[in-house]
Coordinates of C-alpha atoms in Angstrom, one line a residue:
Chain U
M240 CA 8.6 -34.5 -27.1
N241 CA 7.2 -32.0 -29.5
I242 CA 5.5 -28.7 -28.7
R243 CA 2.2 -29.8 -30.0
G244 CA 2.2 -32.8 -27.6
S245 CA 3.0 -30.8 -24.5
W246 CA 0.4 -28.2 -25.4
D247 CA -2.2 -30.9 -25.7
R248 CA -1.2 -32.3 -22.3
F249 CA -1.4 -28.8 -20.8
A250 CA -4.8 -28.1 -22.3
D251 CA -6.1 -31.5 -21.2
A252 CA -5.1 -30.7 -17.6
F253 CA -6.1 -27.0 -17.4
L254 CA -8.6 -26.3 -20.1
N255 CA -10.5 -29.5 -20.3
G256 CA -13.8 -28.9 -22.0
R257 CA -15.5 -32.1 -20.8
V258 CA -14.5 -31.4 -17.1
L259 CA -15.5 -27.7 -17.4
A260 CA -18.9 -28.6 -18.9
K261 CA -19.6 -30.9 -16.0
Y262 CA -18.5 -28.6 -13.2
W263 CA -19.2 -25.1 -14.2
P264 CA -22.6 -25.1 -12.5
D265 CA -20.9 -25.9 -9.2
I266 CA -18.6 -23.0 -9.6
L267 CA -21.4 -20.6 -10.6
A268 CA -23.3 -21.7 -7.4
G269 CA -20.0 -21.0 -5.5
L270 CA -19.9 -17.6 -6.9
G271 CA -23.4 -17.0 -5.5
V272 CA -22.3 -18.1 -2.1
T273 CA -19.2 -15.9 -2.3
I274 CA -21.3 -12.8 -3.2
E275 CA -23.9 -13.6 -0.5
L276 CA -21.1 -13.9 2.1
A277 CA -19.4 -10.7 0.9
V278 CA -22.6 -8.7 1.1
L279 CA -23.4 -10.0 4.6
I280 CA -19.9 -9.3 5.8
V281 CA -19.7 -5.8 4.4
I282 CA -23.1 -4.7 5.7
T283 CA -22.8 -6.1 9.2
G284 CA -19.1 -5.3 9.6
I285 CA -19.5 -1.6 8.6
A286 CA -22.7 -1.2 10.7
A287 CA -20.9 -2.6 13.7
G288 CA -17.9 -0.5 13.1
L289 CA -19.9 2.7 12.8
A290 CA -21.9 1.8 16.0
L291 CA -18.6 1.3 17.9
A292 CA -17.2 4.6 16.7
L293 CA -20.5 6.4 17.7
L294 CA -20.3 4.8 21.1
R295 CA -16.8 6.1 21.5
C296 CA -18.2 9.6 20.8
L297 CA -20.1 9.4 24.1
G298 CA -16.7 9.9 25.8
W299 CA -17.0 7.3 28.6
R300 CA -13.5 6.5 29.5
G301 CA -13.8 2.9 30.6
L302 CA -16.0 2.0 27.6
N303 CA -13.5 3.7 25.2
W304 CA -10.6 1.8 26.7
V305 CA -12.5 -1.5 26.2
I306 CA -13.4 -0.6 22.6
V307 CA -9.8 0.2 21.8
Q308 CA -8.5 -3.0 23.3
V309 CA -11.0 -5.2 21.5
V310 CA -10.4 -3.4 18.2
D311 CA -6.6 -3.9 18.6
L312 CA -7.1 -7.6 19.4
F313 CA -9.1 -8.1 16.1
R314 CA -6.5 -6.1 14.2
A315 CA -3.7 -8.4 15.6
L316 CA -5.3 -11.8 15.1
P317 CA -5.1 -13.4 11.6
P318 CA -8.6 -13.8 10.2
L319 CA -7.9 -17.5 9.5
V320 CA -7.1 -18.0 13.2
I321 CA -10.3 -16.4 14.3
L322 CA -12.2 -18.5 11.8
V323 CA -10.6 -21.8 12.9
L324 CA -11.2 -20.8 16.6
I325 CA -14.9 -20.2 16.0
Y326 CA -15.4 -23.2 13.8
F327 CA -13.3 -25.8 15.6
G328 CA -13.1 -24.2 19.0
L329 CA -16.5 -23.1 20.1
P330 CA -18.5 -25.8 22.1
R331 CA -21.5 -25.5 19.8
A332 CA -19.9 -24.4 16.5
P333 CA -22.0 -22.6 14.0
S334 CA -22.0 -23.8 10.4
G335 CA -19.0 -23.0 8.2
F336 CA -20.9 -20.3 6.4
V337 CA -21.9 -18.5 9.7
S338 CA -18.4 -19.0 11.1
T339 CA -16.9 -17.3 8.1
W340 CA -19.5 -14.5 8.2
I341 CA -18.9 -13.8 11.9
S342 CA -15.1 -13.9 11.8
L343 CA -14.7 -11.6 8.8
A344 CA -17.5 -9.3 10.0
L345 CA -15.6 -9.0 13.4
V346 CA -12.4 -8.1 11.6
L347 CA -14.1 -5.6 9.3
A348 CA -15.9 -4.0 12.3
A349 CA -12.5 -3.5 14.0
F350 CA -10.9 -1.8 11.0
A351 CA -14.1 0.2 10.2
E352 CA -14.3 1.5 13.8
E353 CA -10.8 2.9 13.5
I354 CA -11.5 4.4 10.1
F355 CA -14.8 6.0 11.2
W356 CA -13.2 7.3 14.4
A357 CA -10.3 8.9 12.5
G358 CA -12.9 10.5 10.2
I359 CA -14.8 11.9 13.2
V360 CA -11.7 13.2 14.9
S361 CA -10.6 14.9 11.7
V362 CA -13.6 17.3 11.8
P363 CA -12.4 20.5 13.5
K364 CA -13.4 21.0 17.1
G365 CA -15.0 24.4 16.2
Q366 CA -17.6 22.5 14.1
W367 CA -18.7 20.6 17.2
E368 CA -18.7 23.7 19.4
A369 CA -20.6 25.8 16.9
A370 CA -23.2 23.1 16.4
R371 CA -23.7 22.5 20.1
S372 CA -23.9 26.3 20.9
T373 CA -26.6 26.7 18.3
G374 CA -28.7 24.3 20.4
L375 CA -28.2 21.0 18.6
R376 CA -28.0 17.9 20.7
L377 CA -25.1 15.4 20.6
G378 CA -27.0 13.1 18.3
Q379 CA -28.1 16.0 16.0
T380 CA -24.6 17.4 15.9
L381 CA -23.2 14.0 14.9
R382 CA -25.9 13.3 12.3
L383 CA -26.2 16.8 10.7
V384 CA -22.7 18.3 11.1
V385 CA -19.9 15.9 11.9
L386 CA -20.8 12.7 10.1
P387 CA -21.4 14.2 6.7
Q388 CA -17.9 15.8 6.8
A389 CA -16.3 12.7 8.4
L390 CA -17.7 10.2 5.9
R391 CA -16.0 11.9 3.0
V392 CA -12.6 11.1 4.5
T393 CA -13.6 7.6 5.5
I394 CA -14.8 6.4 2.1
P395 CA -11.5 5.7 0.4
P396 CA -9.8 3.7 3.2
L397 CA -13.1 2.0 4.0
T398 CA -13.6 0.9 0.4
N399 CA -10.1 -0.6 0.3
R400 CA -10.4 -2.3 3.6
A401 CA -13.8 -3.8 2.7
I402 CA -12.4 -5.1 -0.6
A403 CA -9.4 -6.7 1.2
I404 CA -11.6 -8.4 3.8
T405 CA -14.2 -9.5 1.3
K406 CA -11.5 -11.4 -0.5
G407 CA -11.1 -13.3 2.7
T408 CA -14.3 -15.2 1.9
A409 CA -12.0 -17.7 0.2
L410 CA -11.0 -18.7 3.7
G411 CA -14.5 -20.3 3.9
S412 CA -13.1 -23.2 1.8
V413 CA -11.0 -24.2 4.9
V414 CA -14.2 -24.8 6.9
A415 CA -16.1 -26.6 4.1
V416 CA -18.1 -23.7 2.7
S417 CA -18.8 -24.3 -1.0
E418 CA -17.9 -20.8 -2.1
V419 CA -15.9 -20.4 -5.3
L420 CA -12.6 -21.8 -4.0
G421 CA -14.3 -24.6 -2.1
A422 CA -16.4 -25.6 -5.1
A423 CA -13.4 -25.4 -7.4
S424 CA -11.2 -27.4 -5.0
S425 CA -13.7 -30.2 -4.6
A426 CA -14.4 -30.3 -8.3
M427 CA -10.6 -30.6 -8.9
S428 CA -10.3 -33.6 -6.6
N429 CA -13.4 -35.2 -8.0
S430 CA -12.3 -34.9 -11.6
Y431 CA -8.6 -35.2 -11.0
N432 CA -8.2 -32.3 -13.3
A433 CA -7.1 -28.7 -12.7
S434 CA -9.5 -27.0 -15.1
P435 CA -12.2 -26.2 -12.4
L436 CA -9.5 -24.5 -10.3
L437 CA -8.5 -22.3 -13.2
L438 CA -12.2 -21.5 -13.9
G439 CA -12.6 -20.6 -10.2
A440 CA -9.5 -18.3 -10.4
G441 CA -11.1 -16.7 -13.4
A442 CA -14.4 -16.2 -11.4
Y443 CA -12.4 -14.3 -8.7
L444 CA -10.9 -12.1 -11.4
V445 CA -14.3 -11.3 -12.9
L446 CA -15.6 -10.5 -9.5
F447 CA -12.7 -8.5 -8.0
V448 CA -10.8 -6.8 -10.9
P449 CA -13.7 -4.3 -11.3
V450 CA -13.8 -3.8 -7.5
V451 CA -10.1 -3.1 -7.3
V452 CA -10.3 -0.7 -10.2
L453 CA -13.2 1.0 -8.5
G454 CA -11.2 1.3 -5.3
R455 CA -8.3 2.9 -7.3
F456 CA -10.8 5.3 -8.8
V457 CA -12.4 6.2 -5.4
E458 CA -8.9 6.8 -3.9
R459 CA -8.0 9.1 -6.8
R460 CA -11.2 11.1 -6.5
L461 CA -11.6 11.4 -2.7
G462 CA -8.3 10.3 -1.2
P463 CA -5.9 12.6 0.7
T464 CA -3.5 12.5 -2.2
A465 CA -6.1 13.4 -4.8
K466 CA -5.3 16.5 -6.7
P467 CA -7.7 19.4 -5.7
N468 CA -9.7 20.3 -8.8
H469 CA -10.2 23.9 -8.0
V470 CA -6.6 25.1 -8.2
Chain Q
M58 CA -14.7 -23.5 29.7
S59 CA -12.3 -26.1 31.1
D60 CA -12.7 -27.8 27.7
F61 CA -11.7 -24.6 26.0
F62 CA -8.6 -23.9 28.1
D63 CA -7.2 -27.2 29.4
A64 CA -3.9 -26.4 31.0
G65 CA -2.6 -30.0 30.8
I66 CA -3.3 -30.3 27.1
I67 CA -1.7 -26.9 26.4
L68 CA 1.3 -27.9 28.3
A69 CA 1.6 -31.2 26.4
A70 CA 1.1 -29.3 23.1
W71 CA 3.6 -26.6 24.0
P72 CA 6.7 -28.0 22.2
M73 CA 4.6 -28.2 19.0
L74 CA 3.2 -24.7 19.4
W75 CA 6.7 -23.3 20.1
R76 CA 8.1 -24.9 17.0
G77 CA 5.1 -23.6 15.1
L78 CA 5.8 -20.1 16.3
L79 CA 9.4 -20.3 15.3
T80 CA 8.3 -21.5 11.8
T81 CA 5.9 -18.6 11.5
L82 CA 8.7 -16.2 12.4
A83 CA 11.0 -17.8 9.8
L84 CA 8.3 -17.7 7.2
S85 CA 7.7 -14.0 7.8
A86 CA 11.4 -13.4 7.5
L87 CA 11.2 -15.0 4.1
V88 CA 8.0 -13.5 2.6
V89 CA 8.3 -9.9 4.0
P90 CA 11.6 -9.1 2.2
L91 CA 10.3 -10.9 -0.9
G92 CA 7.2 -8.7 -1.0
L93 CA 9.2 -5.6 -0.3
A94 CA 11.7 -6.4 -3.1
A95 CA 8.8 -6.9 -5.5
G96 CA 7.2 -3.7 -4.3
F97 CA 10.3 -1.6 -4.8
G98 CA 10.9 -3.1 -8.2
L99 CA 7.3 -2.4 -9.4
A100 CA 7.3 1.1 -7.8
L101 CA 10.5 1.9 -9.7
L102 CA 9.1 0.5 -12.9
S103 CA 5.9 2.7 -12.5
T104 CA 8.1 5.8 -12.8
S105 CA 9.3 4.6 -16.2
R106 CA 9.0 7.0 -19.2
S107 CA 7.4 4.3 -21.3
R108 CA 3.7 4.4 -21.1
A109 CA 3.5 0.7 -21.9
V110 CA 5.6 -0.1 -18.9
R111 CA 3.5 2.1 -16.6
W112 CA 0.3 0.5 -17.8
G113 CA 1.8 -2.9 -17.5
V114 CA 2.6 -2.2 -13.8
I115 CA -0.9 -1.0 -13.1
G116 CA -2.4 -4.1 -14.8
W117 CA 0.0 -6.5 -12.9
T118 CA -0.7 -4.9 -9.5
D119 CA -4.5 -4.8 -10.1
L120 CA -4.4 -8.5 -11.3
F121 CA -2.6 -9.7 -8.2
R122 CA -4.5 -7.5 -5.8
A123 CA -7.8 -9.0 -7.2
F124 CA -6.8 -12.6 -6.4
P125 CA -7.4 -13.6 -2.8
P126 CA -4.0 -14.8 -1.6
L127 CA -5.4 -18.2 -0.7
V128 CA -6.6 -18.7 -4.2
L129 CA -3.2 -17.9 -5.6
L130 CA -1.7 -20.3 -3.1
I131 CA -4.1 -23.1 -3.9
L132 CA -3.6 -22.5 -7.7
L133 CA 0.2 -23.0 -7.2
Y134 CA 0.0 -25.8 -4.7
G135 CA -2.9 -27.7 -6.1
G136 CA -2.8 -26.7 -9.8
L137 CA 0.8 -26.8 -10.8
P138 CA 1.3 -30.5 -10.1
F139 CA -1.1 -31.1 -13.1
A140 CA 1.5 -29.4 -15.2
G141 CA 4.1 -31.7 -13.9
L142 CA 5.6 -29.2 -11.5
E143 CA 5.4 -30.1 -7.8
L144 CA 6.5 -27.3 -5.5
G145 CA 6.6 -27.6 -1.7
G146 CA 4.4 -25.5 0.5
V147 CA 7.1 -23.0 1.4
A148 CA 8.0 -22.4 -2.3
C149 CA 4.3 -21.8 -3.1
M150 CA 4.0 -19.4 -0.2
A151 CA 7.1 -17.5 -1.5
I152 CA 5.8 -17.2 -5.0
A153 CA 2.3 -16.3 -4.0
F154 CA 3.5 -13.6 -1.6
F155 CA 6.0 -12.3 -4.1
L156 CA 3.1 -11.7 -6.5
N157 CA 0.3 -10.7 -4.0
T158 CA 2.0 -8.7 -1.3
G159 CA 4.5 -7.3 -3.7
S160 CA 1.6 -5.6 -5.5
Y161 CA 0.3 -4.1 -2.2
Y162 CA 3.8 -2.9 -1.2
S163 CA 4.3 -1.3 -4.7
E164 CA 1.1 0.7 -4.4
V165 CA 2.2 2.0 -1.0
I166 CA 5.7 2.9 -2.2
R167 CA 4.4 4.5 -5.4
A168 CA 2.0 6.7 -3.4
G169 CA 5.0 7.8 -1.3
M170 CA 7.2 8.6 -4.3
E171 CA 4.3 10.6 -5.9
S172 CA 3.9 12.6 -2.8
V173 CA 7.5 14.0 -3.1
P174 CA 7.3 17.2 -5.1
P175 CA 9.0 16.9 -8.5
G176 CA 11.1 20.0 -7.7
Q177 CA 13.1 17.8 -5.3
S178 CA 14.4 15.4 -7.9
E179 CA 14.8 18.3 -10.4
A180 CA 17.0 20.1 -7.9
A181 CA 19.0 17.0 -7.1
R182 CA 19.5 16.3 -10.8
S183 CA 20.7 19.8 -11.5
L184 CA 23.2 19.5 -8.7
G185 CA 24.7 16.7 -10.7
L186 CA 23.4 13.6 -8.9
G187 CA 22.7 10.6 -11.0
T188 CA 19.2 9.1 -11.4
W189 CA 20.0 6.3 -8.9
Q190 CA 21.6 8.7 -6.4
T191 CA 18.6 11.1 -6.6
L192 CA 16.3 8.2 -5.9
R193 CA 18.3 6.8 -3.1
T194 CA 19.3 9.9 -1.2
I195 CA 16.6 12.4 -2.0
V196 CA 13.3 10.8 -3.1
L197 CA 13.1 7.5 -1.2
P198 CA 13.9 8.8 2.3
Q199 CA 11.1 11.4 2.1
A200 CA 8.7 9.0 0.4
L201 CA 9.2 6.2 2.9
R202 CA 8.9 8.5 5.9
R203 CA 5.5 9.7 4.6
V204 CA 4.1 6.2 4.0
L205 CA 5.6 4.6 7.1
P206 CA 2.3 3.9 8.7
D207 CA 1.0 2.2 5.6
L208 CA 4.2 0.2 5.3
V209 CA 4.0 -1.0 8.9
S210 CA 0.3 -1.8 8.4
N211 CA 1.0 -3.8 5.3
T212 CA 3.8 -5.7 6.9
L213 CA 1.4 -6.6 9.8
E214 CA -1.1 -7.9 7.3
V215 CA 1.6 -10.0 5.6
V216 CA 2.7 -11.6 8.9
K217 CA -0.9 -12.4 9.7
L218 CA -1.4 -13.9 6.2
T219 CA 1.5 -16.4 6.9
S220 CA -1.3 -18.4 8.7
L221 CA -2.5 -19.4 5.2
A222 CA 0.6 -21.7 5.0
S223 CA -1.3 -24.0 7.3
V224 CA -3.5 -24.9 4.4
V225 CA -0.5 -26.1 2.3
A226 CA 0.9 -28.2 5.2
V227 CA 3.7 -25.8 6.2
P228 CA 4.1 -26.6 10.0
E229 CA 3.7 -23.0 11.2
L230 CA 1.8 -22.0 14.4
L231 CA -1.8 -22.5 13.2
Y232 CA -0.9 -25.8 11.5
Q233 CA 0.7 -27.1 14.6
A234 CA -2.3 -26.0 16.7
R235 CA -4.7 -27.9 14.4
Q236 CA -2.5 -31.0 14.5
A237 CA -2.4 -30.8 18.3
Q238 CA -6.2 -30.3 18.3
S239 CA -6.8 -33.4 16.2
L240 CA -4.4 -35.5 18.3
T241 CA -6.1 -34.5 21.6
Y242 CA -9.7 -34.0 20.5
N243 CA -9.6 -30.7 22.3
P244 CA -9.7 -27.1 21.0
S245 CA -7.3 -25.7 23.7
P246 CA -4.2 -25.7 21.5
I247 CA -6.0 -23.5 18.9
F248 CA -7.0 -21.2 21.7
A249 CA -3.4 -21.1 22.9
A250 CA -2.2 -20.4 19.4
A251 CA -4.6 -17.5 19.1
V252 CA -3.2 -16.1 22.4
L253 CA 0.4 -16.5 21.0
Y254 CA -0.6 -14.6 17.8
A255 CA -2.2 -11.8 19.9
V256 CA 0.8 -11.6 22.2
A257 CA 3.3 -11.5 19.3
L258 CA 1.4 -9.0 17.1
W259 CA -0.4 -6.7 19.7
P260 CA 2.7 -4.5 20.2
F261 CA 2.9 -3.9 16.4
V262 CA -0.8 -2.8 16.4
K263 CA 0.0 -0.4 19.3
I264 CA 3.0 1.0 17.4
L265 CA 0.9 1.3 14.3
R266 CA -1.8 3.2 16.2
R267 CA 0.9 5.7 17.4
L268 CA 2.3 6.2 13.9
E269 CA -1.2 6.7 12.5
Q270 CA -2.0 9.3 15.1
R271 CA 1.1 11.2 14.4
A272 CA 0.4 11.1 10.7
A273 CA -3.2 12.3 11.0
P274 CA -3.8 16.0 10.4
S275 CA -4.1 17.7 13.8
R276 CA -7.2 19.8 14.3

């Protein structure tokens, strides 16, 4: 077998122009679904995480215990298990799209709560005391004094965690969501050709390489190991 | 609710779930050391004097951190057969995790090594220790202690990710639970599997919480 022949076979299986021409719109549509899912997950997950962290600031013992246990449960369970449980397990299962959204938002909320809480706790106690003694209420203290300082610490870990969980949208393919991987997989089995899968993988790279590089940049600029620029 | 937690069905499915749990443990025992080995290798390469090697490592880690692990897995399991290479589910898991989790481990280990002041290795070298001895006895012990919470957290994520193997027909816990579900037309086995995952991994989350609290700057 000559090299030319095996390259032709490889190109026919992985870079087949005819198959790609037929299926690229499916994968583009899948990219839209992936982005839509990712945006929904990031917004709802981070909002829920922040809400939980603020609830914890109220200092009600029983409530805080419950929050910690629930957060730890969602840190312990694999996202795919939560997804399968919601989609196949609930008596009246939501659609694959909604199941993926809910399960990944729950996981992100759990991690975000921990990150926000760590940020809030990292603000020195004197800041709270000073704010309260100048007459600010609890809500005002949080909004004007504590959160602005806490958020700076939370941005690098939160960015990285949000990226990692957003990549989990590929799990949607398991519950029949036509996001990039789902669209690419079904195009692959319809055409009996691996080219759509390779195109789908390329779509993930286009989507996530900039995000990963951005995460690296944010970590360098704001992270705890970032070099102080005033020395 | 009785539909959701049918004791009889869980009891009947128990042997399957138990075998699944053991397979999950075995799979973790395979992919965690593979990821760690790749991570150490990449972290050592990233200290290279050659700029090309350092940039190569950054490119490699960013590439494989950008791929969702499931995409990598499907690419190997579903795509390679078209190139005439048919690997089993376990082999695909091993390769995908070597590439993906190795990149995550390498970032953690590299951050730890960078946090050790350069004076430490300079002092060690001037005492006559070799490069390898310096690394093994001076730099790595300090580096690993500093990033221990991140290492534990990463390992927890890797163990959780072994559930992806259910997609490529490796009979681990989630796969067995779904098999049992489709045999019995009842979701109880999946619920039982989730409980098993929670029971197995909850202690690690608690340990991680303690490590993170100790590492956090005290006020």
